[in-house]
Every structure is written in structure tokens, then in C-alpha cells.
Coordinates of C-alpha atoms and ligand atoms in Angstrom, one line a residue:
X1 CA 117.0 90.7 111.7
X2 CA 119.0 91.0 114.6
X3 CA 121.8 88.0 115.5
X4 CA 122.9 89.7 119.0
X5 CA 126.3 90.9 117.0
X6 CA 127.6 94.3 117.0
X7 CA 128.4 95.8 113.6
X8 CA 131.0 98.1 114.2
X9 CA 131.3 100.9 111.6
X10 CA 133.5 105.0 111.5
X11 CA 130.3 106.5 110.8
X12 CA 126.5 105.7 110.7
X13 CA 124.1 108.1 108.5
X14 CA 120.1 108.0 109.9
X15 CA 118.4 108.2 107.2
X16 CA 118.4 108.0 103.2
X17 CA 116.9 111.1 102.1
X18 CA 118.3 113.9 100.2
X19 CA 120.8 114.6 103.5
X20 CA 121.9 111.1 103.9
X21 CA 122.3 110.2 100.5
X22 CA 124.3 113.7 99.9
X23 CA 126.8 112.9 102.4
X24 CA 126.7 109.1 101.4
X25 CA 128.0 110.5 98.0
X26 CA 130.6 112.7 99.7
X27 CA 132.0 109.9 102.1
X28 CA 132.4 107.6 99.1
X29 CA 134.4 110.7 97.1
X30 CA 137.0 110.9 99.6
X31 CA 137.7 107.1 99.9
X32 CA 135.8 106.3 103.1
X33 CA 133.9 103.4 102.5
X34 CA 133.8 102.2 106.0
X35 CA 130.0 103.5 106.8
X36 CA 126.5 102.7 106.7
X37 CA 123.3 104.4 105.9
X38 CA 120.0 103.3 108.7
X39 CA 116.8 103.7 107.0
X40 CA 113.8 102.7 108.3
X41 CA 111.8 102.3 104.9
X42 CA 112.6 99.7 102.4
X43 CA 113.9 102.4 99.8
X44 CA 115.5 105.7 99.4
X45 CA 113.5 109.3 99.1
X46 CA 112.7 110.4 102.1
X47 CA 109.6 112.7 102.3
X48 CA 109.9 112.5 98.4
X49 CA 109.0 108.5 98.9
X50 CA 106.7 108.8 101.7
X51 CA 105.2 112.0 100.1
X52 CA 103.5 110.6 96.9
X53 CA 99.8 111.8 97.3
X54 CA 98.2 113.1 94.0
X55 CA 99.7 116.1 92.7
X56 CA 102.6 116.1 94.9
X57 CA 105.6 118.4 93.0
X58 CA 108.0 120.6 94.7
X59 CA 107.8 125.0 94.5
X60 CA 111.9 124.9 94.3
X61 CA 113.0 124.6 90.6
X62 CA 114.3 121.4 89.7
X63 CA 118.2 122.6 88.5
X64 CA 118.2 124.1 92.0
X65 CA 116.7 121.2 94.4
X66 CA 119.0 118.9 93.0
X67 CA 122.9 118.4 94.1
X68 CA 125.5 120.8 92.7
X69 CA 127.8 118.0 92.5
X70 CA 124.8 115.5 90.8
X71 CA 123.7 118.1 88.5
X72 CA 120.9 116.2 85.8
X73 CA 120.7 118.0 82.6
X74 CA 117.2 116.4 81.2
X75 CA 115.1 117.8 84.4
X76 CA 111.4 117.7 82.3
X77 CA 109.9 120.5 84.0
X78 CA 110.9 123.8 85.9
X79 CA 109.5 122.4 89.1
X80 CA 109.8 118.8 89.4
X81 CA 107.1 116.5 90.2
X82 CA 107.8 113.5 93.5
X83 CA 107.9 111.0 91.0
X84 CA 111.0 112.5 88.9
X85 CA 113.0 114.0 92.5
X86 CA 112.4 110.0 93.8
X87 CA 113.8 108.5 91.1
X88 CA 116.5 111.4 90.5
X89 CA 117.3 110.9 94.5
X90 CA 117.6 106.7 94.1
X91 CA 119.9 107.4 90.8
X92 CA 122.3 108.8 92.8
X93 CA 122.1 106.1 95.1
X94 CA 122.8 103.4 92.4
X95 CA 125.2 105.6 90.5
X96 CA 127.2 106.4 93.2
X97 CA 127.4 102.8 94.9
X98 CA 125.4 103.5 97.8
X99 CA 123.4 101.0 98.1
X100 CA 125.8 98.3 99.3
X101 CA 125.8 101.0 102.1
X102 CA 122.3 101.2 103.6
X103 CA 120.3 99.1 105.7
X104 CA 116.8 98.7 105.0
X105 CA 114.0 98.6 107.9
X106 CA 116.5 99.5 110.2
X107 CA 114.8 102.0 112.6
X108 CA 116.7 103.5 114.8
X109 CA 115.2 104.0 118.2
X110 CA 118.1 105.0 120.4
X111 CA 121.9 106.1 119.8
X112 CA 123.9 106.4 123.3
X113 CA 127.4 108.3 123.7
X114 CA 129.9 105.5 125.1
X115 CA 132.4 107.5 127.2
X116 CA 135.2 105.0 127.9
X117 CA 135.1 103.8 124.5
X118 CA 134.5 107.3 122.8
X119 CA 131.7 105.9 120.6
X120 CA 128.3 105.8 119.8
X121 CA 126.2 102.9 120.2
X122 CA 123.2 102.8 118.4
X123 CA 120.3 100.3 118.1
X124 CA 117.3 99.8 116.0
X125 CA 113.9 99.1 116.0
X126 CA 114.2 95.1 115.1
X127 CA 117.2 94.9 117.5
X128 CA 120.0 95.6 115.3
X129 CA 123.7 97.4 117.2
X130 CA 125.8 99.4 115.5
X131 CA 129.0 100.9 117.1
X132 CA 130.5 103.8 115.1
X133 CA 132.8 106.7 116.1
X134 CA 130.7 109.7 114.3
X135 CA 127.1 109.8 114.1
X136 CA 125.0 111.5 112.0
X137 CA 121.4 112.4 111.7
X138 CA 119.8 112.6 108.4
X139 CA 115.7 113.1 109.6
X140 CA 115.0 116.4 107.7
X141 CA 112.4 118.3 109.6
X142 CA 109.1 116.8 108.0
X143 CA 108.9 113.2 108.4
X144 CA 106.9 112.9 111.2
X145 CA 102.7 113.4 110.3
X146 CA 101.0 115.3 112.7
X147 CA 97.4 113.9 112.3
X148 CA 94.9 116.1 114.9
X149 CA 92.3 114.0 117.0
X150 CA 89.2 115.0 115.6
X151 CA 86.1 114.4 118.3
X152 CA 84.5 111.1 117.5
X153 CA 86.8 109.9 115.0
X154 CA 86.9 106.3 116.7
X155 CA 83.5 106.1 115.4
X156 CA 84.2 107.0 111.3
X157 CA 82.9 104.2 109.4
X158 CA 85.1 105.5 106.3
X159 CA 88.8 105.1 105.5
X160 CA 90.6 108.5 107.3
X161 CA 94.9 109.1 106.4
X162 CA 97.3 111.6 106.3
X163 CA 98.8 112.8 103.3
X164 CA 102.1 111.6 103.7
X165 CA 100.5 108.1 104.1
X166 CA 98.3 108.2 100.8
X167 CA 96.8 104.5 100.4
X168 CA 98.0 102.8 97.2
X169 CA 95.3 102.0 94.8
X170 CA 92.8 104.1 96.6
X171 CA 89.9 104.9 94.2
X172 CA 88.4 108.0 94.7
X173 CA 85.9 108.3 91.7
X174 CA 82.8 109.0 92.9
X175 CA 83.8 109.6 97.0
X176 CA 82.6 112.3 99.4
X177 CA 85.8 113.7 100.3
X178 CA 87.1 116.1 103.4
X179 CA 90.6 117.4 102.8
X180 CA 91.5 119.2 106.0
X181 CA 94.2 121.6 105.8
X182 CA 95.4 124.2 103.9
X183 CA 98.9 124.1 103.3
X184 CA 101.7 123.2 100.2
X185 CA 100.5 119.8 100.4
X186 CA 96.6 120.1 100.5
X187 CA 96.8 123.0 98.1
X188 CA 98.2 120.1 95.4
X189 CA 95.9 117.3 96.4
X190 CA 92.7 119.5 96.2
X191 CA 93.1 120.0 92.2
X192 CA 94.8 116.7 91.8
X193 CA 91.5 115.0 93.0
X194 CA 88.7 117.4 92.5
X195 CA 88.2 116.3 89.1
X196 CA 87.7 112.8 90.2
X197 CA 85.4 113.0 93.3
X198 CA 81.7 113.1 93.6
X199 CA 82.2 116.0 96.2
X200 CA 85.2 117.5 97.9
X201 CA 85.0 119.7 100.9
X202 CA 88.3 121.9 102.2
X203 CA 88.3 121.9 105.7
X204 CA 90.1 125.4 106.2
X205 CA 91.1 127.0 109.6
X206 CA 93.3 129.4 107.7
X207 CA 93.8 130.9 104.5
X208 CA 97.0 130.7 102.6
X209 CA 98.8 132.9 100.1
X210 CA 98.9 131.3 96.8
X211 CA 101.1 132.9 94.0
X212 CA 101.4 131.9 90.2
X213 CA 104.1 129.0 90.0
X214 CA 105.6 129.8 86.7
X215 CA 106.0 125.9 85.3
X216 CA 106.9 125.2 82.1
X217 CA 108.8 122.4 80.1
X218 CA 112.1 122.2 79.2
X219 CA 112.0 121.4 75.8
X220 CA 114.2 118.0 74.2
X221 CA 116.0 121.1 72.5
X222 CA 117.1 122.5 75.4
X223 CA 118.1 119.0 77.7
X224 CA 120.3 118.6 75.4
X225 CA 121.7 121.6 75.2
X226 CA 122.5 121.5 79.2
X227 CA 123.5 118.1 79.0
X228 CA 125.6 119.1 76.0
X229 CA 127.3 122.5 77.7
X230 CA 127.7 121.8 81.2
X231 CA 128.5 125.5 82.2
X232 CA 125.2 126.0 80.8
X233 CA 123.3 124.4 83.1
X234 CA 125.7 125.6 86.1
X235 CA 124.8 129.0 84.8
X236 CA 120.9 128.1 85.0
X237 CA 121.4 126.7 88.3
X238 CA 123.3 129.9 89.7
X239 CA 120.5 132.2 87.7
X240 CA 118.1 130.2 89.3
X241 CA 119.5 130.6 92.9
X242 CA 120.5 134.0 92.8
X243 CA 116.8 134.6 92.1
X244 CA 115.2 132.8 95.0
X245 CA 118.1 134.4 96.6
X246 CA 116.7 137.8 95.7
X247 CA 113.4 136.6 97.6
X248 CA 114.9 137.1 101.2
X249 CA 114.9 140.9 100.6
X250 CA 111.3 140.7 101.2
X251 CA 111.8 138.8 104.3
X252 CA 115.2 139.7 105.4
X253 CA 116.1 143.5 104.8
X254 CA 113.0 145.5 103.8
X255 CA 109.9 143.7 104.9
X256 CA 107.6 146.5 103.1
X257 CA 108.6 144.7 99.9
X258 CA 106.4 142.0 100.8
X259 CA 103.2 144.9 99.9
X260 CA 104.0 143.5 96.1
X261 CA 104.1 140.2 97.1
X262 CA 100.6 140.8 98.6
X263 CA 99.3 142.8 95.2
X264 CA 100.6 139.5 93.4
X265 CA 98.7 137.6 95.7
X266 CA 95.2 139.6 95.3
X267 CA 95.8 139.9 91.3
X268 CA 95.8 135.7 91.4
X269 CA 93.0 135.3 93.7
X270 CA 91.0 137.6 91.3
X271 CA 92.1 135.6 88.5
X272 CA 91.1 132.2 89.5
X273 CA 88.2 132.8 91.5
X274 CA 85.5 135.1 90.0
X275 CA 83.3 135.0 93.1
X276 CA 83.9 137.6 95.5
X277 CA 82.5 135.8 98.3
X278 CA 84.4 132.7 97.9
X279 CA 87.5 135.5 97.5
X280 CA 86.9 136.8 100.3
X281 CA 86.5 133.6 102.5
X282 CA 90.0 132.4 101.0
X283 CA 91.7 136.0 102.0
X284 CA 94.3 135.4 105.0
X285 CA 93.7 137.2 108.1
X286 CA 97.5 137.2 109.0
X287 CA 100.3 139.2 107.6
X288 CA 101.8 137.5 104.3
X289 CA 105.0 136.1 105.0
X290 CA 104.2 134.9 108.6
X291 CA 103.4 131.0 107.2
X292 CA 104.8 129.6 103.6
X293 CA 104.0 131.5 101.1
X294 CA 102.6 128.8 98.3
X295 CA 102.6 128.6 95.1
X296 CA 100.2 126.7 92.7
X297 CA 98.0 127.7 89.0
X298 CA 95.6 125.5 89.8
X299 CA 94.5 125.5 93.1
X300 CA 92.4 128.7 93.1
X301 CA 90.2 127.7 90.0
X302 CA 89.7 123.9 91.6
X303 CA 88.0 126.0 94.5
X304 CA 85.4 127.5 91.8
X305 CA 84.6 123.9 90.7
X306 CA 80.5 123.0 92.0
X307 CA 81.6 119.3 92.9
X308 CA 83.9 121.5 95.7
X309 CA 82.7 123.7 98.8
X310 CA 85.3 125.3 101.1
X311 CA 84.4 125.0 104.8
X312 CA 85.5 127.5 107.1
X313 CA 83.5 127.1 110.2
X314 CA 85.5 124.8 112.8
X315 CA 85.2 121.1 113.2
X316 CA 83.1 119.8 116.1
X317 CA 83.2 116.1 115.2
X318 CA 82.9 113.1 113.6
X319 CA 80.2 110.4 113.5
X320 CA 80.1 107.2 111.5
X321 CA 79.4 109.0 108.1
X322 CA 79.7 112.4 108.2
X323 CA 81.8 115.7 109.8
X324 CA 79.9 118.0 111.6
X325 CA 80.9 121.6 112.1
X326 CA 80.5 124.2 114.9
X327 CA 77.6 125.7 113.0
X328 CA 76.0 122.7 113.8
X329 CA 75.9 121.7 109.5
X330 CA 76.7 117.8 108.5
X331 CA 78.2 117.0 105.6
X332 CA 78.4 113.2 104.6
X333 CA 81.7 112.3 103.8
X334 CA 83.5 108.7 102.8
X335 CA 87.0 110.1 103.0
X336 CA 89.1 112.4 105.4
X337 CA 92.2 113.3 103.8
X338 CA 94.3 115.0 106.9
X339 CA 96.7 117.1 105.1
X340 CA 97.9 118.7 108.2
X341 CA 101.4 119.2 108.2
X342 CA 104.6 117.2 110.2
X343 CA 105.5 117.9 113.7
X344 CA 108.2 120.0 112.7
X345 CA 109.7 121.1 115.9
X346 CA 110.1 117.9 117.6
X347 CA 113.6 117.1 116.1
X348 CA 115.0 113.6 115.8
X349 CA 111.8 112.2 118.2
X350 CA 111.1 109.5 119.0
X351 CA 115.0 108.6 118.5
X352 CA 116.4 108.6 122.2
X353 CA 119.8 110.2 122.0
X354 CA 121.8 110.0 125.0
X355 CA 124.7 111.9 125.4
X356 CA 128.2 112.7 127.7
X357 CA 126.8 111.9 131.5
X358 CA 124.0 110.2 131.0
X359 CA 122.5 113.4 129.1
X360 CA 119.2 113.3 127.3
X361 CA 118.7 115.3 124.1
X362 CA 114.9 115.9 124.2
X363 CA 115.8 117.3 127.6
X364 CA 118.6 119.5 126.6
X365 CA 116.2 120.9 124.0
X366 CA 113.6 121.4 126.4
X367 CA 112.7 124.8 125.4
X368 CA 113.1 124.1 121.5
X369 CA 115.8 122.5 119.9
X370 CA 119.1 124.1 118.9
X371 CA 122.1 123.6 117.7
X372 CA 125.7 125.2 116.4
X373 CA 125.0 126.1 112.7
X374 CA 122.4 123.6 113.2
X375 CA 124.9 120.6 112.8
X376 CA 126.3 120.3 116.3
X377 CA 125.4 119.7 119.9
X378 CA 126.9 120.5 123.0
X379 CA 127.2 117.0 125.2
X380 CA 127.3 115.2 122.4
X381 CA 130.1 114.2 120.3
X382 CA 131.1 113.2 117.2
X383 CA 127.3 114.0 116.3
X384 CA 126.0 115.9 114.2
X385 CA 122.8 116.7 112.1
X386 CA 121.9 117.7 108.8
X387 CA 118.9 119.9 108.3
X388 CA 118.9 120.4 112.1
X389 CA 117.7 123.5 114.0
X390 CA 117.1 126.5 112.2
X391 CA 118.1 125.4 108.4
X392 CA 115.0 125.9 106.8
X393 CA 114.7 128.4 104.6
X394 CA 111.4 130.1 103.4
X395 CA 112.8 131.5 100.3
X396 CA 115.0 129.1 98.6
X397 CA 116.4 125.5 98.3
X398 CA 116.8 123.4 101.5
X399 CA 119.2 121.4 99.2
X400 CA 121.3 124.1 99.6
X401 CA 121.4 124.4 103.0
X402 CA 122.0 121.0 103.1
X403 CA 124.5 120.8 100.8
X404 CA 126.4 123.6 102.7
X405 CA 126.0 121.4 105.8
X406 CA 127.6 118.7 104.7
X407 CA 130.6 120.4 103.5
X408 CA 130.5 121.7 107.5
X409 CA 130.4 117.8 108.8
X410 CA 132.7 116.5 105.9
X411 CA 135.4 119.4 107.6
X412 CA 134.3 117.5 110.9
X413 CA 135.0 114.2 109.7
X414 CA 138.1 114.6 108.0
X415 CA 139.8 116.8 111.0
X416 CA 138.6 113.5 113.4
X417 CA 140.6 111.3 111.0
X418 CA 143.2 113.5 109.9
X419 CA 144.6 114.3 113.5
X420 CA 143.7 110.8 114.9
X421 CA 141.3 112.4 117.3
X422 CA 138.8 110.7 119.3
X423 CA 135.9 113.7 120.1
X424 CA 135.1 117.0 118.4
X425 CA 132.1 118.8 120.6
X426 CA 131.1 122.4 119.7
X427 CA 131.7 124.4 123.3
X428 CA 128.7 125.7 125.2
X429 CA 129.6 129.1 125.1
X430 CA 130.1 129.1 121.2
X431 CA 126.3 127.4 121.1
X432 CA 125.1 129.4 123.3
X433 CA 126.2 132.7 121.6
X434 CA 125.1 131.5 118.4
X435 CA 121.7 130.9 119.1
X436 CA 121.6 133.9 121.0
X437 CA 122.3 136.3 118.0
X438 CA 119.7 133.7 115.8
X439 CA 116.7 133.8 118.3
X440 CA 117.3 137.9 118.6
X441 CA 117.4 138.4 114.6
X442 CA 114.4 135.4 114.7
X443 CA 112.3 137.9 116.8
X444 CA 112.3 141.0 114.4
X445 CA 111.7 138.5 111.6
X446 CA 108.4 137.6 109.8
X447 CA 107.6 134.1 110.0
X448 CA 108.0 134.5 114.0
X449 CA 104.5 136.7 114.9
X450 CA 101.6 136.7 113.7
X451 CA 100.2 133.4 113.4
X452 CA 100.7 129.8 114.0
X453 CA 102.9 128.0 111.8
X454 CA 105.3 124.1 112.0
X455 CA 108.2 126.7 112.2
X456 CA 107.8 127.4 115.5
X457 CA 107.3 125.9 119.0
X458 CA 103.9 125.6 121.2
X459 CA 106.1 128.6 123.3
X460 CA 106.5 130.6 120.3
X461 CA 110.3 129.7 119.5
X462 CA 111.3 129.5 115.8
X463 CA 113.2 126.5 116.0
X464 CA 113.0 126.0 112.2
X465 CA 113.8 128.9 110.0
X466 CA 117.8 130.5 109.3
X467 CA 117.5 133.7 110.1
X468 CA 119.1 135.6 106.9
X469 CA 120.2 134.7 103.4
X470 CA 121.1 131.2 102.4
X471 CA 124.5 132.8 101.0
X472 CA 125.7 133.8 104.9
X473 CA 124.8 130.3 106.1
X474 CA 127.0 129.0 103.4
X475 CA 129.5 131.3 104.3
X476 CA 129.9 130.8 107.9
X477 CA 129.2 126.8 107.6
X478 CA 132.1 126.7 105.0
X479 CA 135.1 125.9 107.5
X480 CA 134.3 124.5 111.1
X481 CA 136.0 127.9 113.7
X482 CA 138.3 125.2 115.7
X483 CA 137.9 127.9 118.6
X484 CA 134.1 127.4 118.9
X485 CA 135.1 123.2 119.6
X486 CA 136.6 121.2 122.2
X487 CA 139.0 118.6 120.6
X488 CA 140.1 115.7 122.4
Ligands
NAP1 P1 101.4 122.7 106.8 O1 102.0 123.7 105.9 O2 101.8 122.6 108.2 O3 99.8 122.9 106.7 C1 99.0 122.1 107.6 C2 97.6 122.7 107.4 O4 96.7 121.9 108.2 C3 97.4 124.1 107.8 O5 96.5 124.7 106.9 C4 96.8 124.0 109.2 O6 96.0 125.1 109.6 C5 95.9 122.8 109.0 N1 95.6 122.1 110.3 C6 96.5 121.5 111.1 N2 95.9 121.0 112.2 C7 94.5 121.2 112.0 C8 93.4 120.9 112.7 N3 93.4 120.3 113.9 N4 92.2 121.4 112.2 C9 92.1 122.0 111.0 N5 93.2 122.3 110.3 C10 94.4 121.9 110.8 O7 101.6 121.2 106.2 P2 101.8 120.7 104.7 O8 100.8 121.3 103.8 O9 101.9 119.2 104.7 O10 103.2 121.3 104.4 C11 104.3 121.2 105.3 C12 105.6 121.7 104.6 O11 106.0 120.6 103.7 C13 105.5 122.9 103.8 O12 105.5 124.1 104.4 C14 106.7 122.7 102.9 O13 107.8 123.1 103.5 C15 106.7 121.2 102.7 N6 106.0 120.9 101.4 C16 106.7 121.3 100.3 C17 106.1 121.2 99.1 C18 106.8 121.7 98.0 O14 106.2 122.1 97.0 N7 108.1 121.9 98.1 C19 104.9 120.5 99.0 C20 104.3 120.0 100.1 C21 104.9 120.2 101.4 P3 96.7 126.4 110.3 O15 97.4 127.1 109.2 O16 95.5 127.1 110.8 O17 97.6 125.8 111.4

């Protein structure tokens, strides 16, 4: 691809997932069409492309994990499915005339701060250069599989993937399948394919919460009513959120709430699983809260199903056929499904970013990643990141949080244009206070004890989660504080 040229561009996006088409959409709003998107697939989505295993839908309702500015009226179900959020995520590619933006199979392995020339040079994969004054990261926080090395595995005779890399035209009718894992993802394949296999096994190491996921159509009727009366479906969006919202009491002010969150959880168990044993064996051992709490109607009665067995005792290894555990039992198996989760922590890997002096970001971030309002680096200018350190949420939309953080790096971009200056850099001391008072309310907080989880760091740092309600994140990402930056 490469012919040794340098493209030279204002600002480079990594990534075309919901954060780099989001700010793709903005850029184009206020008249800058000087950009370009990297993404190293050949299509837009994200982990909503590369996430297309069977039964893959989203636990965020639909009016809500969409753009408040791309609002889509005929959403078919309360909770979308990956196939309607993909093609929801490309139309607002196409309709908003991104595509002559982005660069397919560009993957971009290193992005270096050029002092003299206050810019960043950044390079991909197939040897493509790109020189750009602001550059922003677009990753999200899941995109990388984490796929464990099982002993023996070299000698597996049958076809072993992770979910996020689901084989097209794979049939499964018939197969011996292990699913190993326990989380939002395997908790969707395990009914998807149960049905379908000769025999499934769940390879579980721990059990998860599972509440009702209250799904439903939205009726032709009622499409058109949103699509009819805009304000309606602002108002169903803003129900929606103030809802989820709601949810961070639980986690966030008065932890004991979370004791009806656990009688929810016991009612659904005892609803879709009528033995007790089996109950019993898929009853968490950690407090609720600690890891995702999921949500899913099916999942519980697929466990009940006599073509599926759920295996708790630990993996000892593999052989050419079959998984054997640490009670020494073998179980022949065609198919290991490894629906084990993203290395969540390691932000922006393996893309070197090099900074002011010669500085290294994986080393800055040495003892877990962090950020200012997880957007902006110290040593590094005119960078930024959306969904960087510490903008998940556990309660509500991450579209939200991204959304607020592009409004943050729009105020970035605009001020670097505006006032024709050539570095905006968040000042160590504002960083440094601001992860201070995060980490401290991150220590009193539930999803930080207790258990292991992708939130946090082999050290114990939550590196993932905001600390407090989505609305305060919003609030204090809504105007850059010029005092917290160094402007050159
Ligand atoms: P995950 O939540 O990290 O779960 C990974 C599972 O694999 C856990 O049960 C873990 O056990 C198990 N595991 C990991 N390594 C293992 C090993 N060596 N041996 C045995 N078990 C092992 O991953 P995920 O299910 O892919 O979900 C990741 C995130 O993606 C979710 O939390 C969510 O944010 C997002 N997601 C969202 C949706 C949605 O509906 N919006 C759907 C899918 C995914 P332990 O718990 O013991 O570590």
C-alpha cells in the first residue's frame, strides 16, 4: 500500500468504531474535512463487527446506545442485536460522508510526537505515514482477545477460537463443544448454540449474576410514532437514561441497595433452573456487583438443557480430542469456544506511542494507565483518547461517555485552531490530582475488591471503571478548565 509518501492531514482518528465514527460525524459538522479515519479492518463496527458470534446483542437499550445527535426512530427491539448496531453504526458512516475519510487495513503500529515540527507522525502496519497535528485514539477498551494457554493445546486435533473471532460458516450441528468462560459474551453463545450441538460443556471458573433482560419489540405502531414525533423519542431516550442512571445508586451511594439486586438475582436462578444442585453450582462466591452484572432470559434455562453439563472443576489440559479436568474426568470435545474476555487494561497496545523527549506511553503507564478525564496525557500533545482510562461505566451506556468525550476533544480541537496554537498538553499536576481523587473514590467502590475482573490491573488498579454517575462525568468533561493545560 505504501508508496514511501507522507500523507499529511490536521487530525488522524484510530479507529472506526462507535468513538471514531462519533467524532468523524462531529468533525464533518463543524466544516473540517481535512482528516482521516485508520482502521485496521476492512469495514466499520468495531467490536460490533468483530463481535458477531451467535447470539451476540447488547444489555444497553437501543434508543440509548445509539448517538443523541443520530437518533434512529425504527430501533426493532429494546436491546439491539450486533447485526442491527453494525449496520446502524456503518449508516452513519455513509449518511454522514465518512467514508471518503477512512483508510482501510491501515494498522497503525506506532504514532511519534515530532517536537521541532509540533506534530505527530504516525505509521501503519503495511508502511503507510501520516503526519497530522492532533491525534486521536479511537480503540475502546475491548478489542484486543485475551485467549488463555491451555496445557497441551498445541496438540488439539479440533478447530479452538475466541469469540470475538467466530469462524464464518462454522457448522456446529452435531459437535462436542467446550465454551470456556462465563461472562456477557459466553452467557449469549451458550443458548445461541445449545440447541444446535450434540453436547455442550461450560467451562466455568466463576459464576456470574444473571438478571431478567426485559426485551421486547417495538411495535410498526410505535416506530412510527418516534419517527413521527421526534421529542418522543428524545423523551424515551432521556427516560431510558435516567433509569440506568438510577442504577449507580446501588453502586455509587448506598451499596446495601445492591441486597435487592441479589433477591432479583436468586428469584431468576430459581426460575430457570429447577435443580438445586445445578443452582447451587451456578451461585457466585463473590459479592454482586464486584464483576458485570449480566443480563439474559435465556441463559439460565439453556443450563437445564441434557445436551448441556456445566463444569466447574479447573482445566488441567488438553490432548488431541478431548479437555481433561483437575478431577482427573475427560470429556471429548470437537470445539473450544474461548469466550474469555479482552485484555482490557492494556490500553492502546501494541500501538507504540512515543511522546515529548523520547517518552514511551506503555512506560508512563507502567503502574496502569491513566489519563485527565480519560482523554488526555501528560507528555503528549495534541493527543487524546476516547474511551481511555477510567470511562467505563458498569451501569449505563458507554455511548454516553463517549459521546461526552468527544464534546471534551471537539473543545480541544477547536481552541488549537481557533487561537492558532500549535500544543495543548494537560499539566502533570492537574493529572496527577485527578487520578488521585479517582483511584481514592475507586478504592471504597465495588467493582475494585473482591474478585478478579478485565476492570482492573494484575496489581489490583481499576484502570477501567468512572468512579461516580455518568451525569458528573458529563458535567466536568463539558468545557476543557484551560488552567489544568499548558498551551503553547
Ligand atoms: P469477560 O467478562 O472478561 O469474561 C471472561 C470469562 O472467561 C470469565 O468468566 C472468566 O472467568 C473466564 N476466563 C478467563 N480466562 C479463563 C481461563 N484461563 N480459564 C477459565 N476461565 C477463564 O469477557 P466477555 O464475556 O467477553 O465480556 C467482556 C465485556 O464485553 C463485558 O463485560 C461487556 O462489557 C462487553 N460485552 C458486552 C455485551 C453487551 O451485551 N453489551 C456482550 C458481550 C460483551 P473469571 O470470571 O473467573 O475471571
Amino acid at each position: 500500500m505504501s508508496d514511501g509518501s507522507v500523507a499529511r492531514t490536521r487530525v488522524v482518528i484510530v479507529g472506526a468504531g462507535f468513538g471514531g465514527i462519533g467524532l468523524g460525524i462531529k468533525l464533518r459538522q463543524a466544516g473540517l474535512a481535512d482528516f482521516v479515519i485508520l482502521e485496521k479492518s476492512d469495514s466499520v463496527g468495531g467490536v460490533w463487527r468483530e463481535n458477531h458470534y451467535p447470539g451476540a446483542a447488547c444489555d444497553v437499550p437501543s434508543h440509548l446506545y445509539s448517538f443523541s445527535f443520530v437518533p434512529r426512530a425504527d430501533w426493532p427491539d429494546k436491546y439491539a442485536n450486533q447485526a442491527d448496531i453494525l449496520d446502524y453504526l456503518k449508516e452513519c458512516a455513509r449518511s454522514h460522508g465518512l467514508e471518503p475519510h477512512i483508510r482501510f487495513g491501515a494498522e497503525v503500529s506506532e504514532a511519534r510526537w515530532e517536537e521541532a515540527s509540533s506534530h505527530w507522525t504516525v505509521r501503519t502496519r503495511d508502511g503507510r505515514v501520516y503526519q497530522t497535528q492532533a491525534l486521536i485514539t479511537a480503540t475502546g477498551q475491548l478489542s484486543r482477545p485475551s485467549t488463555p494457554h491451555l496445557a497441551g493445546i498445541e496438540t488439539f486435533a479440533g478447530t479452538a477460537f475466541h469469540s470475538a473471532d467466530w469462524p464464518q460458516d462454522l457448522d456446529l450441528r452435531g459437535k462436542r463443544v467446550a465454551v470456556i468462560g462465563t461472562g456477557a459474551s459466553a452467557i449469549q453463545i451458550v443458548p445461541a448454540i445449545a440447541p444446535q450441538v450434540g453436547r455442550l460443556y461450560l467451562f466455568q471458573r466463576s459464576a456470574a449474576y444473571v438478571l431478567p433482560k426485559p426485551d421486547r419489540k417495538y411495535p410498526r405502531w410505535q416506530q412510527a410514532l418516534f419517527k413521527r414525533i421526534p421529542a418522543l423519542l428524545k423523551l424515551s431516550r432521556l427516560v431510558i437514561y435516567l433509569q440506568y442512571e438510577a442504577k449507580a445508586f446501588a453502586f455509587v451511594t448506598w451499596r446495601a441497595a445492591l441486597r435487592f439486586k441479589r433477591i432479583a438475582f436468586f428469584r431468576n436462578l430459581r426460575r430457570g433452573v429447577k435443580s438445586a444442585e445445578l443452582r447451587e453450582r451456578l451461585t457466585p462466591d463473590y459479592r454482586m456487583g464486584c464483576k458485570r452484572i449480566l443480563f439474559s432470559n435465556d441463559f439460565y434455562p439453556a443450563m437445564e438443557r441434557p445436551n448441556v453439563d456445566l463444569v466447574t472443576d479447573a482445566i488441567a489440559d488438553v490432548r488431541s480430542v478431548a479437555i481433561t479436568t483437575a478431577d482427573g474426568v475427560e470429556r471429548k470435545v470437537d470445539i473450544i469456544i474461548y469466550a474469555t474476555g479482552f485484555t482490557a487494561t492494556d490500553f492502546l497496545a501494541p500501538i507504540r506511542v512515543t511522546g515529548r523527549c523520547g517518552q514511551d506511553l506503555q512506560q508512563a503507564w507502567r503502574d496502569g494507565a491513566e489519563a485527565h478525564l480519560g482523554s488526555t496525557v501528560t507528555g503528549f500533545p495534541n493527543f487524546f483518547m476516547l474511551y481511555g482510562p477510567n470511562t467505563n461505566l458498569a451501569h449505563n451506556s458507554v455511548v454516553y461517555m463517549i459521546e461526552s468525550q468527544i464534546g471534551y476533544v471537539m473543545a480541544c480541537l477547536q481552541r488549537l485552531w481557533r487561537d492558532e496554537i500549535r500544543t495543548i498538553e494537560v499539566r502533570q499536576d492537574a493529572q496527577r490530582r485527578y487520578n488521585t481523587a479517582i483511584q481514592r473514590r475507586l478504592e471504597k467502590a465495588t467493582w475494585s475488591k473482591g474478585c478478579t475482573s478485565w476492570y482492573l490491573t494484575a496489581a489490583g488498579k481499576n484502570v477501567a471503571n468512572w468512579p461516580g454517575y455518568s451525569l458528573e462525568f458529563h458535567w466536568r468533561a463539558r468545557a476543557p478548565n484551560w488552567d489544568d493545560y499548558a498551551v503553547q
